[in-house]
CSV table of C-alpha atoms in Angstrom, one decimal:
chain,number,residue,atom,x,y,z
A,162,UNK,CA,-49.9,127.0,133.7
A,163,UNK,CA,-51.2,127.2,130.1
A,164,UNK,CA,-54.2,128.5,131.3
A,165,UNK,CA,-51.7,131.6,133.1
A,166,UNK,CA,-49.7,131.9,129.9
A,167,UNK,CA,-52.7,132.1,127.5
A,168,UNK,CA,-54.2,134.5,129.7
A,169,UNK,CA,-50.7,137.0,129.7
A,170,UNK,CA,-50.4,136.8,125.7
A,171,UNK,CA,-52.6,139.6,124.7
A,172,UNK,CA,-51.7,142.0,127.1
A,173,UNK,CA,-47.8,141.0,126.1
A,174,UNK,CA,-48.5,141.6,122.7
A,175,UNK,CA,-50.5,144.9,123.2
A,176,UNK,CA,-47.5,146.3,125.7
A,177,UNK,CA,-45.3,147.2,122.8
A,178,UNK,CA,-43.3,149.7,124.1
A,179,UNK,CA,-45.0,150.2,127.2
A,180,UNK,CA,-43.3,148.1,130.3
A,181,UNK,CA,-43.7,144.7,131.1
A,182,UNK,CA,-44.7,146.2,134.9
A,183,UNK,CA,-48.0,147.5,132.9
A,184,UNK,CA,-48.6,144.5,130.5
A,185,UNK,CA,-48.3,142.3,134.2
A,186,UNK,CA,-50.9,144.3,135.8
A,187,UNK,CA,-53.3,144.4,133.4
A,188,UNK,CA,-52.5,140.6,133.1
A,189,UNK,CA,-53.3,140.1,136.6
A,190,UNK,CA,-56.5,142.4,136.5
A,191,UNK,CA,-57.8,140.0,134.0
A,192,UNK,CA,-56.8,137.0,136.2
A,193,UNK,CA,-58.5,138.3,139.3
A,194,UNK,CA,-61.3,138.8,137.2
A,195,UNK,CA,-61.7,135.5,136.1
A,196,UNK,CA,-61.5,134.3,139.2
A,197,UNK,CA,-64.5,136.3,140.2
A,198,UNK,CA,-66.5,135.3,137.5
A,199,UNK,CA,-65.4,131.4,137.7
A,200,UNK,CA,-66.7,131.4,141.4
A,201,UNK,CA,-69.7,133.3,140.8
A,202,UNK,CA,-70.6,130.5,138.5
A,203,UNK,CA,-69.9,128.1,140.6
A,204,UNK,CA,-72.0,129.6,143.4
A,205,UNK,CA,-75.3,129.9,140.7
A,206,UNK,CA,-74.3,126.6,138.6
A,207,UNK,CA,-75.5,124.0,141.1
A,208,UNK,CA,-79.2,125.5,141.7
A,209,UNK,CA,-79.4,126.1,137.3
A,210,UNK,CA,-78.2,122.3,137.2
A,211,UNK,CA,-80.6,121.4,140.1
A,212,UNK,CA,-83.9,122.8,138.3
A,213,UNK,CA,-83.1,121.7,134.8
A,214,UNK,CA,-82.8,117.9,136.0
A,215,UNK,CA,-85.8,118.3,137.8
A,216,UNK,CA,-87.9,120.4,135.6
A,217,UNK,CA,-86.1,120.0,131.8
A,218,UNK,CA,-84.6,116.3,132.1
A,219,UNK,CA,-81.6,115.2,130.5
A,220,UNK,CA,-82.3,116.7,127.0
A,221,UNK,CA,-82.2,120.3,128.6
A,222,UNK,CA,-79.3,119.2,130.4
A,223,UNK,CA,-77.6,118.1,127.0
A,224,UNK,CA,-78.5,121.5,125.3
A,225,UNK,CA,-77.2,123.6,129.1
A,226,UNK,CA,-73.8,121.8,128.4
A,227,UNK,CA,-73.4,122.7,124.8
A,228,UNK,CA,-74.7,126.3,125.7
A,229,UNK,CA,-71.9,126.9,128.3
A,230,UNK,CA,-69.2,125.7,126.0
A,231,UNK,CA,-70.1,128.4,123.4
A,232,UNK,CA,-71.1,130.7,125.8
A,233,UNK,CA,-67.7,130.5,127.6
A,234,UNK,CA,-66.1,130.9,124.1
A,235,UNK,CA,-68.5,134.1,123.5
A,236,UNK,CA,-67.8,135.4,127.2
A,237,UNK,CA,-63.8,135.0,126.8
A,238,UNK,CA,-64.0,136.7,123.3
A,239,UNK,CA,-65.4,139.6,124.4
A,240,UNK,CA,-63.2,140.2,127.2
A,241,UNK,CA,-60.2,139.4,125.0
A,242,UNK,CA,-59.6,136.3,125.9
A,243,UNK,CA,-59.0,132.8,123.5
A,244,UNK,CA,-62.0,131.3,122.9
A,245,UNK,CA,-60.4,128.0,123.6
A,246,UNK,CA,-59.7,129.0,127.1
A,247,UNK,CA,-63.3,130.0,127.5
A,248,UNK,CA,-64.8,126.6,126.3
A,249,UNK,CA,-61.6,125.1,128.9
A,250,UNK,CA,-63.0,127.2,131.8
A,251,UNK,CA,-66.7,126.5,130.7
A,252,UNK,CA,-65.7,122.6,130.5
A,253,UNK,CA,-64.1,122.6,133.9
A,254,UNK,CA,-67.5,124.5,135.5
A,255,UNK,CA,-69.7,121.4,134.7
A,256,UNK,CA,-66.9,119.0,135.6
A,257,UNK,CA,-67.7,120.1,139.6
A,258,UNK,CA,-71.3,120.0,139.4
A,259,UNK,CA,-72.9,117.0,140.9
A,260,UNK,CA,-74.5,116.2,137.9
A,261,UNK,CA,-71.5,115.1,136.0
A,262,UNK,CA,-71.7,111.6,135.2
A,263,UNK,CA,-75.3,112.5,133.7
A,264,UNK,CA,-73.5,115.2,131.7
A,265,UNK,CA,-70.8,113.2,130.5
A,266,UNK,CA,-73.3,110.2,129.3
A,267,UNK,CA,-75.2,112.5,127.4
A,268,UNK,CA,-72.9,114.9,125.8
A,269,UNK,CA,-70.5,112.1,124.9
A,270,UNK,CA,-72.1,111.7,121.1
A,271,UNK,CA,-70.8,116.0,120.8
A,272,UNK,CA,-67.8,115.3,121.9
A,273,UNK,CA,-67.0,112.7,119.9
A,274,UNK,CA,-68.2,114.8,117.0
A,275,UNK,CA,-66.1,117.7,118.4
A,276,UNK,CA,-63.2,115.8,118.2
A,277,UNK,CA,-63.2,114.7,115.0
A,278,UNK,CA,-63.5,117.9,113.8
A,279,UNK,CA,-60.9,119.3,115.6
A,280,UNK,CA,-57.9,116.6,114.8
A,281,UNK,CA,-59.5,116.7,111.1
A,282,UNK,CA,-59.2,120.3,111.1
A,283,UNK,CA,-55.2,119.6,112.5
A,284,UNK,CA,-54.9,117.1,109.8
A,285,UNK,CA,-55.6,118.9,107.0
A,286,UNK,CA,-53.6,122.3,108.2
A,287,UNK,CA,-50.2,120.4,107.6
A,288,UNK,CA,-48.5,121.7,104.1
A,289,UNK,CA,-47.7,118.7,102.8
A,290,UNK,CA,-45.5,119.9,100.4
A,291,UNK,CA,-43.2,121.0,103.2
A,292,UNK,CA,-43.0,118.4,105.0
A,293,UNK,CA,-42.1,116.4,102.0
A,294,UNK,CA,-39.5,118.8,101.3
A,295,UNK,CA,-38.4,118.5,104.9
A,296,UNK,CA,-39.6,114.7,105.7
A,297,UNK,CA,-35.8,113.9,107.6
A,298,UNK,CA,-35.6,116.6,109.6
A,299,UNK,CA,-39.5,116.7,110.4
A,300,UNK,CA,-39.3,112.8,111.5
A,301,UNK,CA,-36.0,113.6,113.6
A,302,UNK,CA,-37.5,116.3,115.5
A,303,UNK,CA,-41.3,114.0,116.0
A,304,UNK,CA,-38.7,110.7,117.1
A,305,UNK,CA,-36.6,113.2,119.5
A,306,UNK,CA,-40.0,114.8,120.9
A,307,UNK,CA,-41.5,111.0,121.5
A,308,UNK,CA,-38.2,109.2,123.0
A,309,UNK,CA,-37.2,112.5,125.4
A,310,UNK,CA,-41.3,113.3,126.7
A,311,UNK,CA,-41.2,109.0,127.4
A,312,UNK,CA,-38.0,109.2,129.3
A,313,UNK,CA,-39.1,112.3,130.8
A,314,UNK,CA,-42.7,111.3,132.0
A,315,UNK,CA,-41.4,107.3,133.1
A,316,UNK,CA,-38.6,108.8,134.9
A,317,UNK,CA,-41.4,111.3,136.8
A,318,UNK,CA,-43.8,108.1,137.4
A,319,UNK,CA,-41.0,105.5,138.8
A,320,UNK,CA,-39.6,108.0,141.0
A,321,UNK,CA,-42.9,108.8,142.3
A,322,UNK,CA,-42.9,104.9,143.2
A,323,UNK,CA,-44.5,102.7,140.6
A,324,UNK,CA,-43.0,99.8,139.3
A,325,UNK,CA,-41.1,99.9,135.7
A,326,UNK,CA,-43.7,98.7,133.6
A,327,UNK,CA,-46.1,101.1,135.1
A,328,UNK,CA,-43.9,103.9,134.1
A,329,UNK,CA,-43.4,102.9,130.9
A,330,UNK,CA,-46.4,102.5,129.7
A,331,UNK,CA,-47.5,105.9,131.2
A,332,UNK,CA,-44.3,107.5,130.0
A,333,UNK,CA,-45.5,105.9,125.8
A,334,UNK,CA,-49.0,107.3,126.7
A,335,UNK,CA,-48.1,110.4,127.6
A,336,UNK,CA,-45.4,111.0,124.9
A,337,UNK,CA,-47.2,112.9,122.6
A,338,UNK,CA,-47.5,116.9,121.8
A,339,UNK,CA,-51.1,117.1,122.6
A,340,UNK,CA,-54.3,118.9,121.1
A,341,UNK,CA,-53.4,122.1,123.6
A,342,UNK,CA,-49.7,122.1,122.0
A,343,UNK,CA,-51.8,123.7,118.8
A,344,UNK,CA,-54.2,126.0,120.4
A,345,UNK,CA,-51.1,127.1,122.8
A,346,UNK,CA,-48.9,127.8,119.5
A,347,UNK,CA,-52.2,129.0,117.9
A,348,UNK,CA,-53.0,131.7,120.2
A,349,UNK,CA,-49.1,132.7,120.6
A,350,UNK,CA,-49.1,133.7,116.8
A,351,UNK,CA,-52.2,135.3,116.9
A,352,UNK,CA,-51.0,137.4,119.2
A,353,UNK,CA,-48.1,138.2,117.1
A,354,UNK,CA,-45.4,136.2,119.8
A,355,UNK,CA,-44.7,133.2,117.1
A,356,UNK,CA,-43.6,133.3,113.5
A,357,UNK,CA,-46.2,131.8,111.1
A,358,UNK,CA,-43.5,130.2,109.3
A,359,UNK,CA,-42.8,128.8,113.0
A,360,UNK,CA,-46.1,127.9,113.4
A,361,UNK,CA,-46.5,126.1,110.1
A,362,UNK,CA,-43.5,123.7,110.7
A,363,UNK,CA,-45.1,122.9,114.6
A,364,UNK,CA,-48.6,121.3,113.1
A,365,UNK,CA,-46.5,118.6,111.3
A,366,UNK,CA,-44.6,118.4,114.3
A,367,UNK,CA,-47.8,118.2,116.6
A,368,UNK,CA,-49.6,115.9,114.0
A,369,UNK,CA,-46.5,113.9,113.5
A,370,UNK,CA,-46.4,113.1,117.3
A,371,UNK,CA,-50.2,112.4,117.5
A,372,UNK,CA,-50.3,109.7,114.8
A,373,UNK,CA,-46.8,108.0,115.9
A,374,UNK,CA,-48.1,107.7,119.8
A,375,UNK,CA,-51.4,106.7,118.8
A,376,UNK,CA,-49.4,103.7,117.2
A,377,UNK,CA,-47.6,102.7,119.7
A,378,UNK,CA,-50.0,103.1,123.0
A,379,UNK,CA,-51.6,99.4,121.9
A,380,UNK,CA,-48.1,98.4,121.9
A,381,UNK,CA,-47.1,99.7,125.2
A,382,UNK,CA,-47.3,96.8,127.8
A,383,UNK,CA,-45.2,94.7,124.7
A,384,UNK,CA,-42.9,97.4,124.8
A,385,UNK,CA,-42.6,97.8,128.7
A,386,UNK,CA,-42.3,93.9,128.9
A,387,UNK,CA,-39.6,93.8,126.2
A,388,UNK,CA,-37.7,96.7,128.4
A,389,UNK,CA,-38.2,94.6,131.4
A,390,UNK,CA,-36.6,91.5,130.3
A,391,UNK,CA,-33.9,93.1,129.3
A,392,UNK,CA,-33.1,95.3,132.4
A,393,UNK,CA,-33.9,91.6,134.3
A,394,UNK,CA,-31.8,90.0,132.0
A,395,UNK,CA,-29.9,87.5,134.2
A,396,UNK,CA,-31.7,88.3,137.5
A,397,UNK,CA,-33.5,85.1,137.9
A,398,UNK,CA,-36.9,85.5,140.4
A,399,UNK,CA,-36.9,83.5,143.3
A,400,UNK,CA,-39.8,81.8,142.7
A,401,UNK,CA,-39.4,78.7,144.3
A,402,UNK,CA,-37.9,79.7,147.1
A,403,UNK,CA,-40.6,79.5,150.3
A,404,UNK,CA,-41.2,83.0,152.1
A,405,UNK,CA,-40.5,83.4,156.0
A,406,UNK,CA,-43.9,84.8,156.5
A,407,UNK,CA,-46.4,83.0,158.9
A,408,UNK,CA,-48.3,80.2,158.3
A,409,UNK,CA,-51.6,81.8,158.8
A,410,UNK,CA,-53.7,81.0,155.1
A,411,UNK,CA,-54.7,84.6,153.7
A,412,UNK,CA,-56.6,86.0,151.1
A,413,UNK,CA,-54.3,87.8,149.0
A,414,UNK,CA,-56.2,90.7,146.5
A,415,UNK,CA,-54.3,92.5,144.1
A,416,UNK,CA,-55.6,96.1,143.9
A,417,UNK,CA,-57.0,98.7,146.5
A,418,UNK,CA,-59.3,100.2,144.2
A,419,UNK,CA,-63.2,100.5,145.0
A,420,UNK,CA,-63.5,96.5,144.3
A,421,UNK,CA,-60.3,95.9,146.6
A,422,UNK,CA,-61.2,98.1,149.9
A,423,UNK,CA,-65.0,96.7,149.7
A,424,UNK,CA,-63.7,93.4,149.7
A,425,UNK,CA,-61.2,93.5,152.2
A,426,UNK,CA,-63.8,95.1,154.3
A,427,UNK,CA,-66.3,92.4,154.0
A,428,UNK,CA,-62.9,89.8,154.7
A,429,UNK,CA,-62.1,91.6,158.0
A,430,UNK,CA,-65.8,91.5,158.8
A,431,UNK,CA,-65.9,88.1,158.7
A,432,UNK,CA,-62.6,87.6,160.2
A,433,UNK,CA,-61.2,86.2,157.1
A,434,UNK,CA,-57.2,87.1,157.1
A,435,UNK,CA,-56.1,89.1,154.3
A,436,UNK,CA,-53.2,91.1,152.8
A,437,UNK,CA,-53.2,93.5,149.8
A,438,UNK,CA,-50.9,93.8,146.9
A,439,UNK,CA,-50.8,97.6,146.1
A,440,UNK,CA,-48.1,99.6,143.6
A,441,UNK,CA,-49.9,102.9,144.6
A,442,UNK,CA,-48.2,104.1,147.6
A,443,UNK,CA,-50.9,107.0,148.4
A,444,UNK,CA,-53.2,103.7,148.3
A,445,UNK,CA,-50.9,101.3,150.1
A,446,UNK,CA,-51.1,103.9,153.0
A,447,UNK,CA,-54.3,104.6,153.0
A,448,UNK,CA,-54.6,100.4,153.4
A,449,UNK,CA,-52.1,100.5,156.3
A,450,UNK,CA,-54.5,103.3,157.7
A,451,UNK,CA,-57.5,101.0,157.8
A,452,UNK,CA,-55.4,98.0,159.6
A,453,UNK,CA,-54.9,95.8,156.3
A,454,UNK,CA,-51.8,94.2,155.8
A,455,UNK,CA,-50.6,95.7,152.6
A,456,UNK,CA,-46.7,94.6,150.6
A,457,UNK,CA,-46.0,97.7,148.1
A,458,UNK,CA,-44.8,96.5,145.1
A,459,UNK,CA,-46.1,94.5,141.0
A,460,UNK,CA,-48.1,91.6,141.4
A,461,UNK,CA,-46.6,90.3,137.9
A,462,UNK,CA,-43.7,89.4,139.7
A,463,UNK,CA,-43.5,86.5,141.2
A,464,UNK,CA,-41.5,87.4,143.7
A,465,UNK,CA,-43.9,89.9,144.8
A,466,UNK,CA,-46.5,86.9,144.8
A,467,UNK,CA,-44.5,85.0,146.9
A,468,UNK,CA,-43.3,87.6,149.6
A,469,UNK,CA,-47.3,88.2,150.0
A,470,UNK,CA,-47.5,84.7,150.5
A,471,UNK,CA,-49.0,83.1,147.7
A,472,UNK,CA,-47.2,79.3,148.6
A,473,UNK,CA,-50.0,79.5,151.6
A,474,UNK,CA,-52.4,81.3,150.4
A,475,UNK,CA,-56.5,80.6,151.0
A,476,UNK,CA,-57.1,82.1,147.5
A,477,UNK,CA,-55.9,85.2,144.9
A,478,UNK,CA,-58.3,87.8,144.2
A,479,UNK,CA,-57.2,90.3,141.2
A,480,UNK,CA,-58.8,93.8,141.2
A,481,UNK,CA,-57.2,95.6,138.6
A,482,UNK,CA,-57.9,97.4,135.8
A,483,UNK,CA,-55.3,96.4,134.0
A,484,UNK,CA,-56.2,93.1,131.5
A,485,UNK,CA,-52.6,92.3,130.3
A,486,UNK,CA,-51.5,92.6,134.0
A,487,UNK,CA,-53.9,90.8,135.4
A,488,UNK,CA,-52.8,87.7,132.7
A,489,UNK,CA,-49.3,87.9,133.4
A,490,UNK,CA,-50.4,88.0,137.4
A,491,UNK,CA,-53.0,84.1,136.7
A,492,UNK,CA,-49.8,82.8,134.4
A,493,UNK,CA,-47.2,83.7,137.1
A,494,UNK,CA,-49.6,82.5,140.1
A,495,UNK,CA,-50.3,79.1,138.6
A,496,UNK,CA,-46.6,78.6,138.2
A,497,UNK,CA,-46.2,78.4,141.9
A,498,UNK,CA,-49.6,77.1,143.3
A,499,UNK,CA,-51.9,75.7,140.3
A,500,UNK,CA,-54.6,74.8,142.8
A,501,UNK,CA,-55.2,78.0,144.4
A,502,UNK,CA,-58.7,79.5,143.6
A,503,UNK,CA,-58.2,82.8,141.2
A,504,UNK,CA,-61.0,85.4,141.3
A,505,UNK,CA,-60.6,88.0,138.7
């Protein structure tokens, strides 16, 4: 949708008194003829890839990728387009080609100076006279923005089926007005649809955002854990208590991830019995799908553990990305059965 919006500024600033009918049509005229261009690319991008990794090696590849973010930035400028969007579009090109993985290893050293440029570029546009002059309201408006966009984005996450910690901590990560909040409020005053004044008081804002969620994403899974004990507070897991399930000893793996499905494939191949612990649900079903045994649900409870069966089982094997997870899930499954092997 930003991409939409960026795309309909200039021809809503150029309409003036002409009709919004006219300003849409031109806006879609531009559209369909991005479009075009985007999938001729894509038609000629793979065979341009192809013979530079054969013929150039990576170092041509390195200097290709570099060339088709400017180029895209050149390209959208002359067709009246933001030269952020162009770079965007050119960005999202080489992120279908085959040889992305080689792209990313190699460019990684540009973007990394990229980015520093860019949020030290933010940085220094904040007027810090104003926001000294303004420091209450400023930090009102940056607290407001952070506690509404977590309670907004863990709300979206839990209901889509993860457990509360999960949400949280994606709800903290994703709390900030991000780098595109600038260029969106960049190009909107450029195109004479935002105040400056307006857009001077956002960059504290947006900077203000950055540098308090940047704080507090270490912090998240302390944070998620302190919200947890006190939604839990005097609910008391059943830990003890021994599940109805049947006595058959299983391997019990956390995580259906690549390390997860190969392992419980090599497990049913040897006719080793095994169940999966899975908060995903697109994953849990996709489990179910391949004839595995799967309980939905946060293997850092321990009732969780013990409804998969942990009290019986042959072994725990924990394949998640997730290192302060995957602490709590050893602590919480020694509790209950300190001799069962732990693979992690």
């Amino acid at each position: 949708y930003v991409i939409v919006l960026m795309l309909l500024f200039p021809f809503v600033a150029r309409s003036g008194g002409a009709s919004a009918g006219l300003a849409i049509l031109q806006a879609l005229i531009v559209l369909v003829t991005m479009i075009l261009a985007v999938v001729a690319v894509r038609m000629i991008l793979p065979k341009v890839l192809s013979g530079l990794g054969r013929y150039g090696g990576p170092e041509l590849l390195t200097l290709f990728a570099v060339f088709m973010a400017f180029g895209g930035a050149a390209f959208a400028g002359f067709v009246g387009w933001p030269l952020a969007l162009g770079s965007c579009m050119a960005g999202l090109l080489l992120a279908q080609a085959d040889q992305r993985h080689q792209l990313v290893a190699e460019i990684t050293p540009f973007r990394d100076v990229f980015n520093a440029l860019f949020f030290i570029s933010l940085g220094m546009l904040v007027d810090m006279h104003y926001v000294l002059e303004h420091w209450i309201g400023l930090l009102g408006i940056v607290l407001a923005i952070l506690i509404a966009k977590t309670l907004i984005n863990s709300a979206a996450v839990i209901i889509a089926g993860w457990p509360l910690r999960v949400g949280i901590q994606a709800g903290i990560g994703l709390c900030t007005v991000s780098e595109f909040g600038y260029v969106f409020a960049r190009e909107a005053n450029s195109a004479q649809l935002l105040d400056v004044k307006i857009l001077d008081s956002l960059i504290p804002i947006i900077v203000g955002t950055m540098m308090i969620g940047a704080a507090l994403l270490p912090m998240s899974g302390f944070i998620s854990q302190g919200v947890e004990r006190l939604i839990r507070r005097g609910k008391v897991d059943d830990g003890g208590q021994e599940d109805n399930k049947d006595a058959v000893q299983q391997v019990i793996v956390v995580g259906y991830g690549i390390n997860g499905k190969n392992l419980c494939r090599v497990l049913k191949a040897t006719h080793i019995p095994c169940c999966v612990l899975e908060m995903n649900p697109m994953l849990a079903r996709e489990g179910r799908d391949n004839g595995i045994e799967v309980h939905v649900g946060d293997g850092t409870r321990m009732r969780i553990l013990v409804e998969a069966g942990l009290s019986r089982a042959r072994a725990l094997v924990i394949a998640v990305n997730d290192p302060r997870a995957t602490r709590r899930m050893v602590a919480q499954a020694r509790v209950l059965r300190p001799d069962v092997p732990i693979i992690v």
